[in-house]
C-alpha atoms as a printed R data frame, in Angstrom:
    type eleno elety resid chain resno       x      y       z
1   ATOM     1    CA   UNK     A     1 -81.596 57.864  -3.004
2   ATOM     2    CA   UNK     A     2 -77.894 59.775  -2.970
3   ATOM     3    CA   UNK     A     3 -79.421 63.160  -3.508
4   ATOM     4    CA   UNK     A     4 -78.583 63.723   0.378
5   ATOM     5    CA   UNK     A     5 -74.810 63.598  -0.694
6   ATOM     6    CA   UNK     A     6 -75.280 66.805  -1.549
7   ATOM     7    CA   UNK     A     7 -75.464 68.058   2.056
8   ATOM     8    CA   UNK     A     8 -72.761 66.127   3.293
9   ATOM     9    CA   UNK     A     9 -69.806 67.451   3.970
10  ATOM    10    CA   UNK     A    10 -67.563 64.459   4.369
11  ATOM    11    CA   UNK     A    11 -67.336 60.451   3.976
12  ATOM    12    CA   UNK     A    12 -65.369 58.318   5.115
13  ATOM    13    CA   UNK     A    13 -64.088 55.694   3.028
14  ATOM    14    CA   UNK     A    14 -62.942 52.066   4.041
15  ATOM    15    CA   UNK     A    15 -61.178 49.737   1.298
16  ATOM    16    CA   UNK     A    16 -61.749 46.111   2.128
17  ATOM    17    CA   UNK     A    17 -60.213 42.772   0.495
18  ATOM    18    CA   UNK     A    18 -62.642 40.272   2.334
19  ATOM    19    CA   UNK     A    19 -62.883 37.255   0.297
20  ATOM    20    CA   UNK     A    20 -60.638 38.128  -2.173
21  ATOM    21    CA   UNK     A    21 -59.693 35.818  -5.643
22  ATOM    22    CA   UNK     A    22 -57.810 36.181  -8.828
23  ATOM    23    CA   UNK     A    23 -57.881 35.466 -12.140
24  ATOM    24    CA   UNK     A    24 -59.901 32.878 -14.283
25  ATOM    25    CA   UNK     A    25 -59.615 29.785 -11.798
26  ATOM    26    CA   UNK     A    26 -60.899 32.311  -8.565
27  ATOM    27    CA   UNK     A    27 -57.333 31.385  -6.841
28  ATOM    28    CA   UNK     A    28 -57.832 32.693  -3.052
29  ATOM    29    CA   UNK     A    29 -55.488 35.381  -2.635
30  ATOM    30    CA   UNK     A    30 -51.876 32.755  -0.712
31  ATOM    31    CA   UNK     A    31 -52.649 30.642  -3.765
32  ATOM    32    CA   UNK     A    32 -51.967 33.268  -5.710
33  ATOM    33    CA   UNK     A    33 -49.174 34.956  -4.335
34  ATOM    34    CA   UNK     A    34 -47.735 31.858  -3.574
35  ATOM    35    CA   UNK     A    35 -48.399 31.194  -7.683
36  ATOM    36    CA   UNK     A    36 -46.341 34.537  -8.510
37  ATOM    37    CA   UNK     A    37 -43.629 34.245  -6.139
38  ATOM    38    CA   UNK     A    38 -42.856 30.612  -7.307
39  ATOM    39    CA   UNK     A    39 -42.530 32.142 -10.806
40  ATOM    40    CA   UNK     A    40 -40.109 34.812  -9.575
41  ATOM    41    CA   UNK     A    41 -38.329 32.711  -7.926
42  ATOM    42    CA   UNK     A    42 -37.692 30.311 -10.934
43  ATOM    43    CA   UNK     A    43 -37.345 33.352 -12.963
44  ATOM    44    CA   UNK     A    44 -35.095 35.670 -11.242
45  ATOM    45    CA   UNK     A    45 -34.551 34.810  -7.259
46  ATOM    46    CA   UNK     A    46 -35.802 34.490  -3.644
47  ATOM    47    CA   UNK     A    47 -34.985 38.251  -2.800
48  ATOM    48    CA   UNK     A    48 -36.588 39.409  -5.957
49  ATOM    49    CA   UNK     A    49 -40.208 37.250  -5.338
50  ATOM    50    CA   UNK     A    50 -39.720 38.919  -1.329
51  ATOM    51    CA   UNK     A    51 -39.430 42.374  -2.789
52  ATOM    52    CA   UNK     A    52 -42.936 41.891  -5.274
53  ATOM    53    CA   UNK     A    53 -44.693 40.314  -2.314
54  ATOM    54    CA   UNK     A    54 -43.717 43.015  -0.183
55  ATOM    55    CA   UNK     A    55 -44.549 45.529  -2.953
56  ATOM    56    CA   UNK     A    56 -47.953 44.113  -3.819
57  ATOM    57    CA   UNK     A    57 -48.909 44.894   0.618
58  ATOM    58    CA   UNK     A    58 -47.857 48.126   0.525
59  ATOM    59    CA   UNK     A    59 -49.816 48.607  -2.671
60  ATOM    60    CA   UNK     A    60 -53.030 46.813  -1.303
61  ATOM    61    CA   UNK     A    61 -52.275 48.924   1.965
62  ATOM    62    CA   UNK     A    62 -51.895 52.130   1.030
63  ATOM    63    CA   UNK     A    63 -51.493 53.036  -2.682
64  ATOM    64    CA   UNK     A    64 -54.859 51.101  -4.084
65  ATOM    65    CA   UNK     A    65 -56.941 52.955  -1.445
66  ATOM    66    CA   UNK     A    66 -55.401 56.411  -1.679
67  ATOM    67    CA   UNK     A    67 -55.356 56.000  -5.523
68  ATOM    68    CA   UNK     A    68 -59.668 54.986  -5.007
69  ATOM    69    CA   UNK     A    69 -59.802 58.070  -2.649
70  ATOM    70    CA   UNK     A    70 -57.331 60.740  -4.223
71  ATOM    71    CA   UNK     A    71 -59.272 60.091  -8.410
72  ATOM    72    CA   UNK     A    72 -62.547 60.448  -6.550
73  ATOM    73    CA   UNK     A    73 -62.139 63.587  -4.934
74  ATOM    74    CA   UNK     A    74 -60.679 64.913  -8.611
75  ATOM    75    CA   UNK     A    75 -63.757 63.584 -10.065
76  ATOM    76    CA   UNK     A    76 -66.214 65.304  -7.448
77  ATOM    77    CA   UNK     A    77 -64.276 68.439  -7.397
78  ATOM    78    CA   UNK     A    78 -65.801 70.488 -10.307
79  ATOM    79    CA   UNK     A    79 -69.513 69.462  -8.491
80  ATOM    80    CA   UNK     A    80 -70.689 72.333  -6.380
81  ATOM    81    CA   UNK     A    81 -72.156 70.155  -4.097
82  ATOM    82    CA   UNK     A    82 -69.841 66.753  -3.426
83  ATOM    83    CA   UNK     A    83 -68.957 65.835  -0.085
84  ATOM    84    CA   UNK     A    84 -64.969 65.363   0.115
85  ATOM    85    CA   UNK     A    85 -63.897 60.950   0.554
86  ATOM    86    CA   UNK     A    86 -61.509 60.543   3.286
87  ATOM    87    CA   UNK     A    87 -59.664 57.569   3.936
88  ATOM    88    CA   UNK     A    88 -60.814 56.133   6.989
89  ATOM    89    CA   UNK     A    89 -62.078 59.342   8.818
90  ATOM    90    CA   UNK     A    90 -63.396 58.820  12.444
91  ATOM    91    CA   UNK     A    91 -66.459 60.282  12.963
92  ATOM    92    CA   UNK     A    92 -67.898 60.458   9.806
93  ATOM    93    CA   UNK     A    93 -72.057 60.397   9.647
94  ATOM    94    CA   UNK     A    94 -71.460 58.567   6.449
95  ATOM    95    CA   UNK     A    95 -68.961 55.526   5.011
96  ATOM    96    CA   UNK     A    96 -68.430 53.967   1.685
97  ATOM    97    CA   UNK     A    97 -67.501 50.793   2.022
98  ATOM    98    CA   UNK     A    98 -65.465 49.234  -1.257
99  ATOM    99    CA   UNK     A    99 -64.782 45.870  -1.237
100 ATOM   100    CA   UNK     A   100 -62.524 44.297  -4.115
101 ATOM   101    CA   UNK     A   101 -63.139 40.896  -4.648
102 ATOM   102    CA   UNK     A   102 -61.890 40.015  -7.284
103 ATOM   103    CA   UNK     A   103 -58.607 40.940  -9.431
104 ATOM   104    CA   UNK     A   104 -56.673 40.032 -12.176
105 ATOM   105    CA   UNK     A   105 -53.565 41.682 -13.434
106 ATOM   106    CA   UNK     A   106 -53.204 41.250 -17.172
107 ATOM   107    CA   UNK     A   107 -50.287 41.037 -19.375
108 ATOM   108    CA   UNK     A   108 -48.256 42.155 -21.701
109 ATOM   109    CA   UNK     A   109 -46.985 39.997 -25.387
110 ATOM   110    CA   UNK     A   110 -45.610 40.912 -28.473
111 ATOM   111    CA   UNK     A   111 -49.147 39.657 -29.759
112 ATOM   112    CA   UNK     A   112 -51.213 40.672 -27.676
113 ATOM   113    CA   UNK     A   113 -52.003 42.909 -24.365
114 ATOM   114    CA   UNK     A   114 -54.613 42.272 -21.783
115 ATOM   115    CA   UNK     A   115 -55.303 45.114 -19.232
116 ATOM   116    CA   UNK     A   116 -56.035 44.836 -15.050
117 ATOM   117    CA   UNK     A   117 -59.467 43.786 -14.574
118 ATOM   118    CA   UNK     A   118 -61.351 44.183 -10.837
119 ATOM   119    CA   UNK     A   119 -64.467 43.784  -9.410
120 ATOM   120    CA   UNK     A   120 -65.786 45.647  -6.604
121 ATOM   121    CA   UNK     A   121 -68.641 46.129  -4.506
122 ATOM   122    CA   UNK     A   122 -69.744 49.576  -2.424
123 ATOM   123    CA   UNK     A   123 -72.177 50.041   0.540
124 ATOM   124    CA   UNK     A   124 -72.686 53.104   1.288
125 ATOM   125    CA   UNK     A   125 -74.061 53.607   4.824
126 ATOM   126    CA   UNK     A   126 -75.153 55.782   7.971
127 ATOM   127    CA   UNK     A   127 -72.299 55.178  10.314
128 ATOM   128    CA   UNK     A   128 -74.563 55.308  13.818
129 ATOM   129    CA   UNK     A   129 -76.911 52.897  12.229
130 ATOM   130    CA   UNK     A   130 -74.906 50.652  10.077
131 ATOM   131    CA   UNK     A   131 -78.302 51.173   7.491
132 ATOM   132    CA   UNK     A   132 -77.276 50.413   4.093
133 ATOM   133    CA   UNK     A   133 -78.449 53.643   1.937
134 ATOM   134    CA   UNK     A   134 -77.148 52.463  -1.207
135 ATOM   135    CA   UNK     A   135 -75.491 49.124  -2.907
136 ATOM   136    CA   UNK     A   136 -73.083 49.024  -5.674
137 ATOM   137    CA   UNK     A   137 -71.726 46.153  -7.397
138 ATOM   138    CA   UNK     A   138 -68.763 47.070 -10.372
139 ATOM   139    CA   UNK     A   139 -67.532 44.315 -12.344
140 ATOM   140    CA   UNK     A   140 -65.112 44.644 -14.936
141 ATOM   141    CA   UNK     A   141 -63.111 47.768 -14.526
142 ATOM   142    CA   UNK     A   142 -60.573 48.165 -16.784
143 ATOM   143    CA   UNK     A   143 -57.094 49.033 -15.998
144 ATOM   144    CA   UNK     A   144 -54.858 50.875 -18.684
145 ATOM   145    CA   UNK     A   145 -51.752 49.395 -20.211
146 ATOM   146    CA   UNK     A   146 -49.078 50.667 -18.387
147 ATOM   147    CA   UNK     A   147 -45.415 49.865 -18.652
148 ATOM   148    CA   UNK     A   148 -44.492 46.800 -19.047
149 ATOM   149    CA   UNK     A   149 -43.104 44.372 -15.780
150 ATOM   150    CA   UNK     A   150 -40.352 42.783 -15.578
151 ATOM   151    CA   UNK     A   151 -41.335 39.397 -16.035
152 ATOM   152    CA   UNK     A   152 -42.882 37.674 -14.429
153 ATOM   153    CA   UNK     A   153 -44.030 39.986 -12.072
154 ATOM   154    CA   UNK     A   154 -47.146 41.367 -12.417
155 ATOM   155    CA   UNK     A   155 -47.808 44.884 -12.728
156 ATOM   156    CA   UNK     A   156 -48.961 46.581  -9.443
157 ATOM   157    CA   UNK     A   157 -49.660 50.120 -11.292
158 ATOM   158    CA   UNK     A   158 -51.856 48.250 -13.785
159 ATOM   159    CA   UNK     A   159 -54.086 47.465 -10.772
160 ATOM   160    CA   UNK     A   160 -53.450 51.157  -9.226
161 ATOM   161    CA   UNK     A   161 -55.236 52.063 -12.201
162 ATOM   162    CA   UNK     A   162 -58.342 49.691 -12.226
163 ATOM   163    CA   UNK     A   163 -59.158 51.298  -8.608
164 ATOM   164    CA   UNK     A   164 -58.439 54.529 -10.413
165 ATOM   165    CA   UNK     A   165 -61.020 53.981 -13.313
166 ATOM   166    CA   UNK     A   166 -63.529 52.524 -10.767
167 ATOM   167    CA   UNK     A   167 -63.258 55.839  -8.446
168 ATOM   168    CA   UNK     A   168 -63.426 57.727 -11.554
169 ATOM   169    CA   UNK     A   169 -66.485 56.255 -12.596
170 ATOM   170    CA   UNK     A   170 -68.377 56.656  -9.665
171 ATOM   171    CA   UNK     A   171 -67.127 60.241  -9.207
172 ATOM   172    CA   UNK     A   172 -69.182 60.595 -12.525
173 ATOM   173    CA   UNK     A   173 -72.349 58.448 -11.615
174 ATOM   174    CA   UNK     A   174 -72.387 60.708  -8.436
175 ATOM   175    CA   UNK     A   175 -72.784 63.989 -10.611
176 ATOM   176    CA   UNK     A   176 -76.184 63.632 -10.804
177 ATOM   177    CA   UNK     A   177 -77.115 64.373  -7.408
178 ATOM   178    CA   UNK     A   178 -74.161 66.688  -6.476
179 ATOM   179    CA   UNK     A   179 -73.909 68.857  -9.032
C-alpha cells in the first residue's frame, strides 16, 4: 500500500502530543510536569524546576520533531526512490501524521539503568482528502542511555533519542517500497 512513496517527492510531517501520558500510572501530561517540578524544587530550587519545564517545551517543540524528521531523512537517503520528510511543509500531496502518546523517561542507578520508552502512532494520508492510506501504531521504542541528569531531572536527550530510534525504524520498514 506505500509502494506509491516511491513517486513522491515530498511529505510533510506533523508531530502531535494529543492525549498525551507518562509513565506506569498514565499521569496526563500537568500531572506530570507538575510531579517533576515538585521534585526539583525540593531537590535543587524554583529557578532550576522553571528552567527543566521550559527545557522539556522547547524540546517537545522543536528538537523531538526535527530529531523524528532529520534521522528519517538519514535513513531514506541511501533509497533511490524516498520522498524527502519535511516538517510541516504547506502544500504537500501527502502528510505523516505522528502522534506520541505516551512517554516515559527512564533512569539512571548505580544498580540498575532503565532507558526512554515511547509510544507512537502514524497516519499517513492524502492531504486534499484527509484519506488515511496507511496506519501505524509503535509501542515500545527504546531510547539509549545517555548521560546521566542531574537529579532529579529527567533526561530530555534520552527522549530525543526514542523519537530518533522510532524515525529510524520506519526509515527502514519504508525500504521496501523505496528502494
Amino acid at each position: 500500500e506505500l509502494s506509491f512513496l516511491k513517486n513522491v517527492d515530498t511529505v510533510s510531517v506533523h508531530i502531535t502530543f494529543n492525549d498525551l501520558h507518562f509513565n506506569a500510572d498514565n499521569l496526563n501530561e500537568n500531572d506530570f510536569l507538575e510531579h517533576i517540578s515538585q521534585k526539583i524544587k525540593k531537590h535543587l530550587n524554583h529557578t532550576e524546576a522553571e528552567n527543566w519545564k521550559a527545557e522539556y517545551y522547547n524540546s517537545k517543540r522543536e528538537f523531538w520533531p526535527k530529531a523524528f524528521v532529520n534521522t528519517l531523512n538519514e535513513t531514506t537517503a541511501l533509497y533511490k526512490n524516498a520522498p524527502v520528510f519535511v516538517l510541516n511543509k504547506p502544500n504537500a500531496k501527502y502528510e505523516l501524521r505522528v502522534n506520541a502518546f505516551w512517554m516515559y523517561f527512564g533512569y539512571q542507578a548505580i544498580a540498575h539503568t532503565e532507558p526512554a520508552k515511547l509510544h507512537l502512532s502514524m497516519d499517513l494520508s492524502e492531504v486534499d482528502s484527509k484519506k488515511i492510506i496507511s496506519s501505524l501504531r509503535i509501542k515500545e521504542t527504546l531510547g539509549l542511555v545517555v548521560p546521566k541528569p542531574e537529579f532529579p531531572k529527567v533526561s530530555l536527550k534520552s527522549m530525543e533519542n526514542a523519537f530518533e530510534r522510532a524515525a529510524e525504524n520506519l526509515g527502514l520498514s519504508l525500504k521496501k517500497v523505496v528502494k
